[in-house]
Coordinates of C-alpha atoms (C1' of nucleotides) in Angstrom, one line a residue:
Chain R
M26 CA 100.9 -135.2 48.8
S27 CA 103.8 -135.1 47.1
T28 CA 105.1 -135.2 51.3
T29 CA 108.9 -135.9 48.9
A30 CA 109.7 -134.2 46.8
A31 CA 112.6 -136.3 45.6
P32 CA 112.8 -140.1 46.0
V33 CA 114.5 -141.1 49.3
R34 CA 115.9 -144.3 49.3
D35 CA 113.6 -144.6 53.3
A36 CA 114.6 -148.5 52.9
A37 CA 118.0 -148.2 53.1
T38 CA 118.8 -145.5 55.8
C39 CA 116.2 -146.8 57.8
C40 CA 117.7 -149.7 59.5
A41 CA 120.1 -148.1 61.7
A42 CA 118.7 -148.4 64.9
P43 CA 117.3 -152.0 65.9
L44 CA 114.4 -150.9 67.5
T45 CA 114.7 -152.7 70.9
A46 CA 118.0 -151.8 71.5
A47 CA 117.5 -148.7 72.9
P48 CA 114.8 -145.5 72.3
L49 CA 115.0 -144.4 68.9
D50 CA 115.2 -141.0 68.4
A51 CA 112.7 -138.2 66.7
D52 CA 114.4 -138.3 63.3
E53 CA 115.4 -142.1 63.3
A54 CA 111.2 -143.3 64.0
A55 CA 110.3 -140.9 61.2
R56 CA 112.6 -142.3 58.7
L57 CA 111.4 -146.1 59.6
A58 CA 107.7 -144.9 59.9
H59 CA 107.8 -143.7 56.4
V60 CA 108.7 -146.7 55.3
L61 CA 106.2 -149.2 57.3
K62 CA 103.4 -146.6 56.4
A63 CA 104.3 -147.8 52.7
L64 CA 103.9 -151.0 54.3
A65 CA 101.0 -150.8 56.0
D66 CA 98.4 -151.1 53.2
P67 CA 96.8 -154.7 52.2
A68 CA 96.8 -153.5 48.4
R69 CA 101.1 -152.7 48.3
L70 CA 101.7 -155.5 50.4
R71 CA 99.5 -157.7 47.7
L72 CA 101.4 -155.9 45.6
L73 CA 104.7 -156.6 46.8
S74 CA 104.0 -160.3 47.1
L75 CA 102.6 -160.2 43.7
V76 CA 105.8 -158.6 41.7
A77 CA 108.2 -160.5 44.4
A78 CA 106.4 -163.7 42.9
A79 CA 106.0 -162.9 38.7
D80 CA 108.4 -164.3 36.7
G81 CA 111.7 -162.2 36.2
A82 CA 110.9 -161.0 39.9
E83 CA 109.3 -158.1 38.0
A84 CA 106.0 -157.1 36.4
C85 CA 103.9 -154.6 34.8
V86 CA 101.0 -152.3 36.2
C87 CA 98.8 -154.3 33.2
D88 CA 99.5 -157.6 35.3
L89 CA 98.8 -156.5 38.3
T90 CA 95.1 -154.3 38.0
E91 CA 93.3 -157.0 38.0
P92 CA 95.0 -159.4 41.4
V93 CA 94.5 -156.4 43.4
G94 CA 91.5 -156.0 41.6
L95 CA 91.7 -152.0 41.4
S96 CA 91.8 -149.4 38.9
Q97 CA 94.7 -148.8 36.7
P98 CA 95.8 -145.5 38.6
T99 CA 95.1 -146.7 41.8
V100 CA 97.6 -149.2 41.6
S101 CA 100.3 -146.5 40.0
H102 CA 99.4 -144.5 42.9
H103 CA 100.6 -147.4 45.5
L104 CA 103.3 -148.3 43.2
K105 CA 104.8 -145.2 43.2
T106 CA 104.5 -144.7 46.9
L107 CA 106.3 -148.4 47.4
V108 CA 109.5 -146.7 44.8
D109 CA 109.4 -143.5 46.9
A110 CA 109.9 -145.5 50.1
G111 CA 113.1 -147.4 48.4
L112 CA 110.7 -151.2 48.4
L113 CA 110.5 -150.9 44.1
T114 CA 112.3 -149.7 41.4
R115 CA 110.8 -148.5 38.2
E116 CA 111.9 -149.1 34.7
R117 CA 110.3 -148.4 31.6
R118 CA 111.0 -150.7 28.5
G119 CA 109.4 -149.6 25.5
S120 CA 105.5 -148.5 26.7
W121 CA 105.5 -150.7 29.8
A122 CA 106.8 -149.6 33.2
F123 CA 108.2 -152.6 35.0
Y124 CA 108.6 -153.4 38.6
A125 CA 110.8 -154.7 40.7
L126 CA 111.9 -155.5 44.5
V127 CA 115.0 -153.1 45.3
P128 CA 117.3 -156.3 47.4
G129 CA 117.7 -156.1 50.2
A130 CA 114.9 -153.5 51.5
L131 CA 112.5 -155.5 52.8
D132 CA 115.1 -157.2 55.1
A133 CA 116.6 -153.8 55.8
V134 CA 112.9 -153.1 57.4
A135 CA 112.8 -156.5 59.0
G136 CA 116.5 -156.0 60.9
A137 CA 115.0 -152.9 62.2
L138 CA 112.5 -154.3 63.7
Q139 CA 113.8 -157.2 65.3
H140 CA 117.1 -157.5 67.2
P141 CA 119.7 -158.5 64.2
G142 CA 122.8 -158.7 66.1
R143 CA 121.5 -162.3 66.9
Chain Q
M14 CA 87.9 -148.0 65.9
S15 CA 87.5 -151.0 67.6
T16 CA 87.7 -153.0 64.8
T17 CA 87.8 -156.1 66.3
A18 CA 85.6 -156.7 69.3
A19 CA 88.1 -160.0 70.9
P20 CA 91.4 -159.8 71.4
V21 CA 93.1 -160.5 68.0
R22 CA 96.5 -161.2 68.4
D23 CA 97.3 -160.4 65.3
A24 CA 100.7 -159.8 65.4
A25 CA 101.3 -163.6 65.5
T26 CA 98.9 -164.9 63.4
C27 CA 99.6 -162.5 60.7
C28 CA 103.5 -163.8 60.5
A29 CA 102.5 -166.9 58.1
A30 CA 102.7 -166.1 55.0
P31 CA 106.5 -165.1 53.7
L32 CA 105.9 -161.8 51.7
T33 CA 107.9 -162.5 49.1
A34 CA 107.3 -166.5 48.7
A35 CA 104.1 -166.9 47.2
P36 CA 101.2 -163.8 46.8
L37 CA 99.3 -163.2 49.4
D38 CA 95.5 -163.9 49.7
A39 CA 93.7 -160.2 51.1
D40 CA 93.1 -162.0 54.3
E41 CA 96.5 -162.4 54.8
A42 CA 97.4 -159.0 53.4
A43 CA 94.6 -157.2 55.6
R44 CA 96.4 -159.0 59.1
L45 CA 99.6 -158.0 58.1
A46 CA 98.6 -154.5 57.4
H47 CA 96.8 -154.1 60.0
V48 CA 99.7 -154.9 62.5
L49 CA 102.2 -152.8 60.4
K50 CA 100.1 -149.9 60.8
A51 CA 100.4 -150.4 64.3
L52 CA 103.9 -149.8 63.7
A53 CA 103.6 -146.7 61.1
D54 CA 103.6 -143.7 63.3
P55 CA 107.2 -142.2 64.6
A56 CA 105.3 -141.6 68.1
R57 CA 104.2 -145.8 68.5
L58 CA 107.6 -146.8 67.0
R59 CA 109.0 -144.3 69.8
L60 CA 106.9 -145.8 72.9
L61 CA 107.6 -149.5 71.6
S62 CA 111.0 -148.7 72.1
L63 CA 111.2 -147.0 75.3
V64 CA 109.3 -150.1 76.7
A65 CA 111.7 -152.5 74.9
A66 CA 114.7 -150.1 76.9
A67 CA 112.6 -149.5 80.4
D68 CA 113.8 -151.2 83.4
G69 CA 112.0 -154.6 83.6
A70 CA 111.1 -153.5 79.8
E71 CA 108.2 -152.2 81.4
A72 CA 106.8 -148.9 82.0
C73 CA 104.0 -146.5 82.9
V74 CA 102.8 -144.0 80.5
C75 CA 103.3 -141.4 83.3
D76 CA 106.8 -142.6 82.0
L77 CA 106.9 -142.3 78.9
T78 CA 104.7 -138.9 77.7
E79 CA 107.6 -136.6 78.6
P80 CA 109.9 -139.0 76.7
V81 CA 107.6 -138.4 73.2
G82 CA 106.9 -134.8 73.4
L83 CA 102.7 -135.7 73.7
S84 CA 99.9 -135.5 75.9
Q85 CA 99.2 -138.4 78.5
P86 CA 95.8 -139.1 75.9
T87 CA 97.7 -139.2 73.3
V88 CA 100.5 -141.5 74.2
S89 CA 97.4 -143.6 76.3
H90 CA 95.6 -144.1 72.9
H91 CA 99.0 -144.9 71.3
L92 CA 99.8 -147.5 74.0
K93 CA 95.6 -149.5 73.6
T94 CA 96.9 -149.1 69.4
L95 CA 99.7 -151.1 70.5
V96 CA 97.9 -153.7 72.5
D97 CA 95.2 -154.4 69.9
A98 CA 97.8 -155.1 67.5
G99 CA 99.0 -157.5 69.5
L100 CA 102.0 -155.4 70.5
L101 CA 102.5 -154.8 73.8
T102 CA 100.8 -155.6 76.8
R103 CA 98.8 -153.8 79.6
E104 CA 99.1 -154.7 83.1
R105 CA 97.5 -152.9 86.0
R106 CA 99.1 -152.7 89.6
G107 CA 97.7 -150.0 91.8
S108 CA 96.9 -146.8 90.0
W109 CA 99.8 -147.4 87.5
A110 CA 99.2 -149.2 84.0
F111 CA 102.7 -151.2 83.0
Y112 CA 103.3 -152.2 79.3
A113 CA 105.2 -154.6 78.3
L114 CA 106.4 -156.1 74.8
V115 CA 104.6 -158.9 73.6
P116 CA 107.5 -161.5 72.9
G117 CA 108.1 -162.4 69.6
A118 CA 106.0 -160.0 68.4
L119 CA 107.9 -157.8 66.2
D120 CA 110.3 -160.9 65.4
A121 CA 107.0 -162.2 63.6
V122 CA 106.1 -159.6 61.9
A123 CA 109.7 -159.2 60.8
G124 CA 109.7 -162.7 59.8
A125 CA 106.8 -161.8 57.8
L126 CA 108.4 -159.0 55.6
Q127 CA 111.8 -161.1 54.4
H128 CA 112.1 -164.5 53.0
P129 CA 111.9 -167.4 56.3
G130 CA 115.5 -167.1 57.5
R131 CA 114.9 -170.6 58.5
Chain A
dC27 C1' 85.0 -140.2 104.4
dC28 C1' 87.1 -137.0 101.6
dG29 C1' 90.9 -135.4 98.1
dC30 C1' 94.6 -136.7 95.3
dG31 C1' 96.9 -138.8 91.6
dG32 C1' 97.6 -142.2 87.6
dC33 C1' 95.1 -143.4 83.5
dA34 C1' 90.9 -144.5 80.2
dT35 C1' 87.2 -142.3 77.6
dC36 C1' 85.2 -138.4 75.1
dG37 C1' 83.9 -135.1 71.8
dA38 C1' 86.5 -131.8 68.2
dC39 C1' 89.1 -130.4 65.1
dG40 C1' 92.9 -130.4 60.9
dG41 C1' 95.2 -133.2 58.2
dG42 C1' 96.3 -137.3 56.0
dT43 C1' 94.8 -141.3 52.9
dG44 C1' 92.5 -144.4 49.5
dT45 C1' 89.9 -144.7 45.5
dC46 C1' 88.2 -143.2 41.6
dG47 C1' 86.8 -141.1 36.8
dA48 C1' 88.8 -138.2 33.8
dT49 C1' 92.6 -136.5 31.1
dG50 C1' 97.8 -135.9 29.6
dT51 C1' 101.6 -138.3 27.8
dT52 C1' 104.5 -141.6 25.6
dG53 C1' 106.5 -145.2 22.5
dA54 C1' 104.6 -148.9 19.4
dC55 C1' 102.3 -150.1 15.2
dG56 C1' 100.2 -149.9 10.7
Chain Y
dC29 C1' 100.8 -139.6 9.8
dG30 C1' 96.8 -141.2 12.4
dT31 C1' 95.8 -144.4 16.3
dC32 C1' 95.7 -147.3 20.2
dA33 C1' 97.4 -149.1 24.3
dA34 C1' 100.3 -148.2 28.5
dC35 C1' 101.2 -145.4 32.3
dA36 C1' 101.2 -141.2 34.9
dT37 C1' 98.9 -137.3 36.6
dC38 C1' 94.8 -134.1 38.1
dG39 C1' 91.0 -132.7 40.9
dA40 C1' 87.3 -134.7 44.0
dC41 C1' 85.5 -137.4 47.0
dA42 C1' 84.8 -139.9 50.9
dC43 C1' 87.1 -141.6 55.4
dC44 C1' 90.6 -142.7 58.1
dC45 C1' 93.7 -141.2 61.8
dG46 C1' 97.0 -138.1 65.5
dT47 C1' 96.5 -134.7 68.7
dC48 C1' 94.7 -132.1 72.2
dG49 C1' 91.4 -130.0 76.4
dA50 C1' 87.9 -132.0 79.4
dT51 C1' 86.1 -135.4 82.2
dG52 C1' 85.0 -139.6 84.3
dC53 C1' 86.4 -143.7 86.7
dC54 C1' 89.4 -146.2 89.7
dG55 C1' 92.6 -147.2 94.0
dC56 C1' 95.8 -145.1 97.3
dG57 C1' 96.9 -142.3 101.1
dG58 C1' 95.6 -139.1 105.0

DNA sequence: CCGCGGCATCGACGGGTGTCGATGTTGACG
DNA sequence: CGTCAACATCGACACCCGTCGATGCCGCGG
Protein backbone atom coordinates (compact mmCIF):
# COMPACT_ATOMS: atom_id res chain seq x y z
CA MET A 1 0.00 0.00 0.00
CA SER A 2 0.90 3.60 -0.42
CA THR A 3 3.54 2.93 -2.96
CA THR A 4 3.14 6.55 -3.94
CA ALA A 5 3.17 9.08 -1.17
CA ALA A 6 2.51 12.10 -3.32
CA PRO A 7 -0.10 12.13 -6.06
CA VAL A 8 1.83 11.75 -9.26
CA ARG A 9 0.20 12.60 -12.53
CA ASP A 10 1.55 9.59 -14.30
CA ALA A 11 -1.07 9.70 -16.97
CA ALA A 12 0.35 12.98 -18.13
CA THR A 13 4.01 12.05 -17.95
CA CYS A 14 3.95 8.58 -19.40
CA CYS A 15 2.91 9.48 -22.90
CA ALA A 16 6.18 10.84 -24.15
CA ALA A 17 7.36 7.67 -25.83
CA PRO A 18 5.38 5.83 -28.46
CA LEU A 19 5.79 2.20 -27.55
CA THR A 20 6.48 0.94 -31.03
CA ALA A 21 8.90 3.64 -32.04
CA ALA A 22 11.95 2.86 -29.94
CA PRO A 23 12.87 0.61 -27.01
CA LEU A 24 11.53 2.02 -23.76
CA ASP A 25 14.01 2.72 -21.03
CA ALA A 26 13.25 1.28 -17.60
CA ASP A 27 12.02 4.55 -16.19
CA GLU A 28 9.46 5.27 -18.85
CA ALA A 29 8.31 1.67 -18.86
CA ALA A 30 7.69 1.90 -15.13
CA ARG A 31 5.65 5.08 -15.46
CA LEU A 32 3.51 3.75 -18.28
CA ALA A 33 3.07 0.45 -16.46
CA HIS A 34 1.86 2.31 -13.38
CA VAL A 35 -0.96 3.95 -15.30
CA LEU A 36 -1.82 0.76 -17.14
CA LYS A 37 -1.89 -1.11 -13.84
CA ALA A 38 -4.51 1.34 -12.64
CA LEU A 39 -6.52 0.60 -15.78
CA ALA A 40 -6.03 -3.16 -15.70
CA ASP A 41 -8.97 -3.99 -13.49
CA PRO A 42 -12.56 -4.65 -14.53
CA ALA A 43 -13.99 -2.72 -11.61
CA ARG A 44 -11.87 0.35 -12.31
CA LEU A 45 -12.66 0.25 -16.02
CA ARG A 46 -16.35 0.16 -15.22
CA LEU A 47 -15.94 3.00 -12.74
CA LEU A 48 -14.20 5.08 -15.37
CA SER A 49 -16.90 4.43 -17.92
CA LEU A 50 -19.61 5.17 -15.37
CA VAL A 51 -18.04 8.49 -14.50
CA ALA A 52 -17.60 9.33 -18.16
CA ALA A 53 -21.19 8.45 -18.97
CA ALA A 54 -22.65 10.17 -15.91
CA ASP A 55 -24.57 13.38 -16.19
CA GLY A 56 -22.11 16.26 -16.15
CA ALA A 57 -19.26 13.76 -16.55
CA GLU A 58 -18.99 13.46 -12.80
CA ALA A 59 -20.32 11.07 -10.19
CA CYS A 60 -20.22 10.53 -6.43
CA VAL A 61 -19.38 7.29 -4.67
CA CYS A 62 -22.97 6.56 -3.73
CA ASP A 63 -23.93 6.50 -7.40
CA LEU A 64 -21.18 4.06 -8.29
CA THR A 65 -21.41 1.34 -5.69
CA GLU A 66 -24.55 -0.36 -6.95
CA PRO A 67 -23.66 -0.48 -10.69
CA VAL A 68 -20.34 -2.19 -10.04
CA GLY A 69 -21.69 -4.40 -7.27
CA LEU A 70 -18.91 -3.70 -4.80
CA SER A 71 -18.86 -2.38 -1.28
CA GLN A 72 -18.38 1.31 -0.62
CA PRO A 73 -14.86 0.96 0.83
CA THR A 74 -13.79 -1.03 -2.20
CA VAL A 75 -15.16 1.58 -4.58
CA SER A 76 -13.40 4.32 -2.65
CA HIS A 77 -10.19 2.35 -2.85
CA HIS A 78 -10.45 1.93 -6.60
CA LEU A 79 -11.28 5.58 -7.10
CA LYS A 80 -8.25 6.57 -5.07
CA THR A 81 -6.13 4.35 -7.29
CA LEU A 82 -7.49 6.09 -10.37
CA VAL A 83 -6.91 9.52 -8.86
CA ASP A 84 -3.34 8.61 -7.95
CA ALA A 85 -2.77 7.47 -11.51
CA GLY A 86 -3.90 10.84 -12.80
CA LEU A 87 -6.99 9.52 -14.51
CA LEU A 88 -9.63 11.02 -12.23
CA THR A 89 -10.07 14.17 -10.18
CA ARG A 90 -11.78 14.36 -6.81
CA GLU A 91 -13.81 17.32 -5.62
CA ARG A 92 -15.67 17.51 -2.33
CA ARG A 93 -18.95 19.38 -2.38
CA GLY A 94 -20.75 19.17 0.92
CA SER A 95 -20.89 15.59 2.05
CA TRP A 96 -20.38 14.19 -1.40
CA ALA A 97 -17.18 13.52 -3.29
CA PHE A 98 -17.50 14.02 -7.01
CA TYR A 99 -15.14 12.29 -9.37
CA ALA A 100 -14.52 13.37 -12.94
CA LEU A 101 -12.26 12.32 -15.80
CA VAL A 102 -8.98 14.13 -16.27
CA PRO A 103 -9.27 15.58 -19.77
CA GLY A 104 -6.86 13.94 -22.15
CA ALA A 105 -5.53 11.41 -19.68
CA LEU A 106 -6.95 8.39 -21.42
CA ASP A 107 -5.96 9.84 -24.77
CA ALA A 108 -2.40 10.17 -23.52
CA VAL A 109 -2.29 6.52 -22.55
CA ALA A 110 -3.81 5.53 -25.85
CA GLY A 111 -1.24 7.63 -27.67
CA ALA A 112 1.55 5.90 -25.81
CA LEU A 113 0.38 2.51 -27.01
CA GLN A 114 -0.07 3.11 -30.68
CA HIS A 115 1.97 5.24 -32.99
CA PRO A 116 0.59 8.77 -32.67
CA GLY A 117 2.68 10.28 -35.43
CA ARG A 118 0.14 9.33 -38.07
CA MET B 1 -2.72 -19.20 -15.22
CA SER B 2 -4.19 -20.58 -18.38
CA THR B 3 -7.51 -19.00 -17.78
CA THR B 4 -8.21 -19.61 -21.42
CA ALA B 5 -7.81 -23.03 -22.92
CA ALA B 6 -8.38 -21.88 -26.46
CA PRO B 7 -6.34 -19.06 -27.93
CA VAL B 8 -8.48 -16.01 -27.45
CA ARG B 9 -7.63 -12.88 -29.33
CA ASP B 10 -8.49 -10.63 -26.50
CA ALA B 11 -6.70 -7.75 -28.03
CA ALA B 12 -8.97 -8.02 -31.01
CA THR B 13 -12.22 -8.61 -29.17
CA CYS B 14 -11.86 -6.09 -26.44
CA CYS B 15 -11.99 -3.01 -28.60
CA ALA B 16 -15.66 -3.03 -29.43
CA ALA B 17 -16.65 -0.55 -26.75
CA PRO B 18 -15.09 2.87 -26.45
CA LEU B 19 -14.57 3.34 -22.74
CA THR B 20 -15.87 6.87 -22.54
CA ALA B 21 -18.94 6.36 -24.68
CA ALA B 22 -21.15 4.16 -22.54
CA PRO B 23 -20.86 2.14 -19.32
CA LEU B 24 -18.98 -1.08 -19.90
CA ASP B 25 -20.75 -4.28 -18.99
CA ALA B 26 -18.89 -6.73 -16.80
CA ASP B 27 -17.93 -9.01 -19.65
CA GLU B 28 -16.33 -6.38 -21.82
CA ALA B 29 -14.61 -4.83 -18.84
CA ALA B 30 -13.08 -8.20 -18.02
CA ARG B 31 -11.80 -8.69 -21.56
CA LEU B 32 -10.28 -5.24 -21.77
CA ALA B 33 -8.79 -5.62 -18.31
CA HIS B 34 -7.18 -8.88 -19.35
CA VAL B 35 -5.30 -7.22 -22.18
CA LEU B 36 -4.40 -4.21 -20.08
CA LYS B 37 -3.12 -6.51 -17.34
CA ALA B 38 -0.77 -8.04 -19.88
CA LEU B 39 0.46 -4.56 -20.73
CA ALA B 40 0.67 -3.31 -17.15
CA ASP B 41 4.20 -4.49 -16.45
CA PRO B 42 7.45 -2.68 -17.12
CA ALA B 43 9.21 -5.80 -18.32
CA ARG B 44 6.47 -6.67 -20.79
CA LEU B 45 6.29 -3.11 -22.09
CA ARG B 46 10.00 -3.17 -22.71
CA LEU B 47 9.74 -6.55 -24.38
CA LEU B 48 7.04 -5.25 -26.68
CA SER B 49 9.06 -2.21 -27.62
CA LEU B 50 12.15 -4.34 -28.15
CA VAL B 51 10.29 -6.65 -30.48
CA ALA B 52 8.79 -3.70 -32.33
CA ALA B 53 12.16 -2.05 -32.74
CA ALA B 54 14.01 -5.21 -33.66
CA ASP B 55 15.19 -5.86 -37.16
CA GLY B 56 12.35 -7.39 -39.13
CA ALA B 57 9.99 -6.56 -36.25
CA GLU B 58 10.72 -9.92 -34.68
CA ALA B 59 13.09 -11.21 -32.03
CA CYS B 60 14.03 -14.42 -30.29
CA VAL B 61 14.28 -14.94 -26.56
CA CYS B 62 18.06 -14.93 -26.53
CA ASP B 63 18.04 -11.41 -27.94
CA LEU B 64 15.66 -10.13 -25.29
CA THR B 65 17.06 -11.44 -22.04
CA GLU B 66 20.01 -9.10 -21.73
CA PRO B 67 18.24 -5.80 -22.60
CA VAL B 68 15.56 -6.30 -19.96
CA GLY B 69 17.96 -7.76 -17.41
CA LEU B 70 15.82 -10.76 -16.52
CA SER B 71 16.43 -14.47 -16.55
CA GLN B 72 15.48 -16.53 -19.56
CA PRO B 73 12.56 -18.32 -17.83
CA THR B 74 11.12 -15.01 -16.74
CA VAL B 75 11.35 -13.59 -20.24
CA SER B 76 9.66 -16.68 -21.65
CA HIS B 77 6.92 -16.31 -19.07
CA HIS B 78 6.30 -12.69 -20.00
CA LEU B 79 6.29 -13.48 -23.70
CA LYS B 80 3.75 -16.22 -23.13
CA THR B 81 1.56 -13.75 -21.30
CA LEU B 82 1.77 -11.34 -24.23
CA VAL B 83 0.98 -14.10 -26.70
CA ASP B 84 -2.03 -15.21 -24.66
CA ALA B 85 -3.28 -11.63 -24.62
CA GLY B 86 -3.13 -11.53 -28.40
CA LEU B 87 -0.39 -8.95 -28.55
CA LEU B 88 2.44 -11.13 -29.86
CA THR B 89 2.82 -14.09 -32.18
CA ARG B 90 5.24 -16.94 -31.67
CA GLU B 91 6.92 -18.79 -34.52
CA ARG B 92 9.46 -21.56 -34.09
CA ARG B 93 12.23 -21.67 -36.66
CA GLY B 94 14.78 -24.31 -35.89
CA SER B 95 15.95 -23.95 -32.33
CA TRP B 96 14.80 -20.38 -32.04
CA ALA B 97 11.42 -18.93 -31.21
CA PHE B 98 10.69 -15.67 -32.95
CA TYR B 99 8.17 -13.26 -31.53
CA ALA B 100 6.46 -10.51 -33.51
CA LEU B 101 3.78 -7.90 -32.89
CA VAL B 102 0.22 -8.73 -33.86
CA PRO B 103 -0.65 -6.01 -36.35
CA GLY B 104 -3.26 -3.64 -35.02
CA ALA B 105 -3.44 -5.20 -31.58
CA LEU B 106 -1.99 -2.22 -29.75
CA ASP B 107 -4.06 0.11 -31.87
CA ALA B 108 -7.19 -1.79 -30.86
CA VAL B 109 -6.38 -1.35 -27.18
CA ALA B 110 -5.64 2.31 -27.73
CA GLY B 111 -8.91 2.73 -29.55
CA ALA B 112 -10.76 1.16 -26.65
CA LEU B 113 -9.34 3.71 -24.23
CA GLN B 114 -10.09 6.91 -26.01
CA HIS B 115 -13.27 7.69 -27.85
CA PRO B 116 -13.47 6.32 -31.36
CA GLY B 117 -11.40 8.70 -33.34
CA ARG B 118 -12.97 7.43 -36.48
C1' DC C 1 24.64 -41.56 -32.20
C1' DC C 2 25.82 -38.17 -28.93
C1' DG C 3 26.41 -33.73 -27.12
C1' DC C 4 24.97 -28.97 -27.16
C1' DG C 5 22.36 -24.82 -27.37
C1' DG C 6 17.84 -22.52 -27.23
C1' DC C 7 13.50 -22.55 -25.11
C1' DA C 8 9.43 -24.01 -22.21
C1' DT C 9 7.83 -25.80 -17.97
C1' DC C 10 7.99 -26.78 -12.94
C1' DG C 11 8.17 -25.75 -8.10
C1' DA C 12 8.91 -22.38 -4.80
C1' DC C 13 9.24 -17.99 -2.60
C1' DG C 14 8.23 -13.09 -1.52
C1' DG C 15 5.56 -9.23 -2.33
C1' DG C 16 1.62 -7.00 -4.21
C1' DT C 17 -3.53 -6.63 -4.78
C1' DG C 18 -8.67 -6.90 -4.46
C1' DT C 19 -12.10 -7.45 -1.23
C1' DC C 20 -14.60 -7.07 2.96
C1' DG C 21 -16.39 -5.46 7.71
C1' DA C 22 -15.54 -2.24 11.25
C1' DT C 23 -14.38 2.25 12.53
C1' DG C 24 -13.12 7.13 12.21
C1' DT C 25 -14.11 11.79 10.07
C1' DT C 26 -16.60 15.41 8.24
C1' DG C 27 -20.34 18.16 6.80
C1' DA C 28 -25.49 18.83 6.69
C1' DC C 29 -29.74 19.33 9.11
C1' DG C 30 -33.31 19.51 12.51
C1' DC D 1 -26.21 20.33 20.18
C1' DG D 2 -27.24 15.78 18.70
C1' DT D 3 -27.96 12.79 14.90
C1' DC D 4 -27.48 11.12 10.46
C1' DA D 5 -25.48 10.39 5.90
C1' DA D 6 -21.48 10.11 2.86
C1' DC D 7 -16.95 9.02 2.50
C1' DA D 8 -12.08 7.64 3.81
C1' DT D 9 -9.08 4.80 6.40
C1' DC D 10 -7.73 0.57 8.92
C1' DG D 11 -6.86 -4.24 9.68
C1' DA D 12 -7.29 -8.68 7.92
C1' DC D 13 -7.82 -12.25 4.67
C1' DA D 14 -7.23 -14.90 0.42
C1' DC D 15 -5.41 -14.82 -3.92
C1' DC D 16 -2.66 -13.53 -7.81
C1' DC D 17 1.80 -12.29 -9.80
C1' DG D 18 6.75 -11.56 -10.87
C1' DT D 19 10.96 -13.75 -10.25
C1' DC D 20 14.35 -17.26 -9.83
C1' DG D 21 17.00 -21.88 -10.18
C1' DA D 22 16.49 -26.45 -11.73
C1' DT D 23 14.91 -29.48 -15.05
C1' DG D 24 12.84 -31.36 -19.29
C1' DC D 25 12.14 -31.07 -24.31
C1' DC D 26 13.55 -30.39 -29.01
C1' DG D 27 16.45 -29.43 -33.16
C1' DC D 28 20.89 -28.92 -34.89
C1' DG D 29 25.82 -30.04 -35.67
C1' DG D 30 29.63 -33.00 -35.29
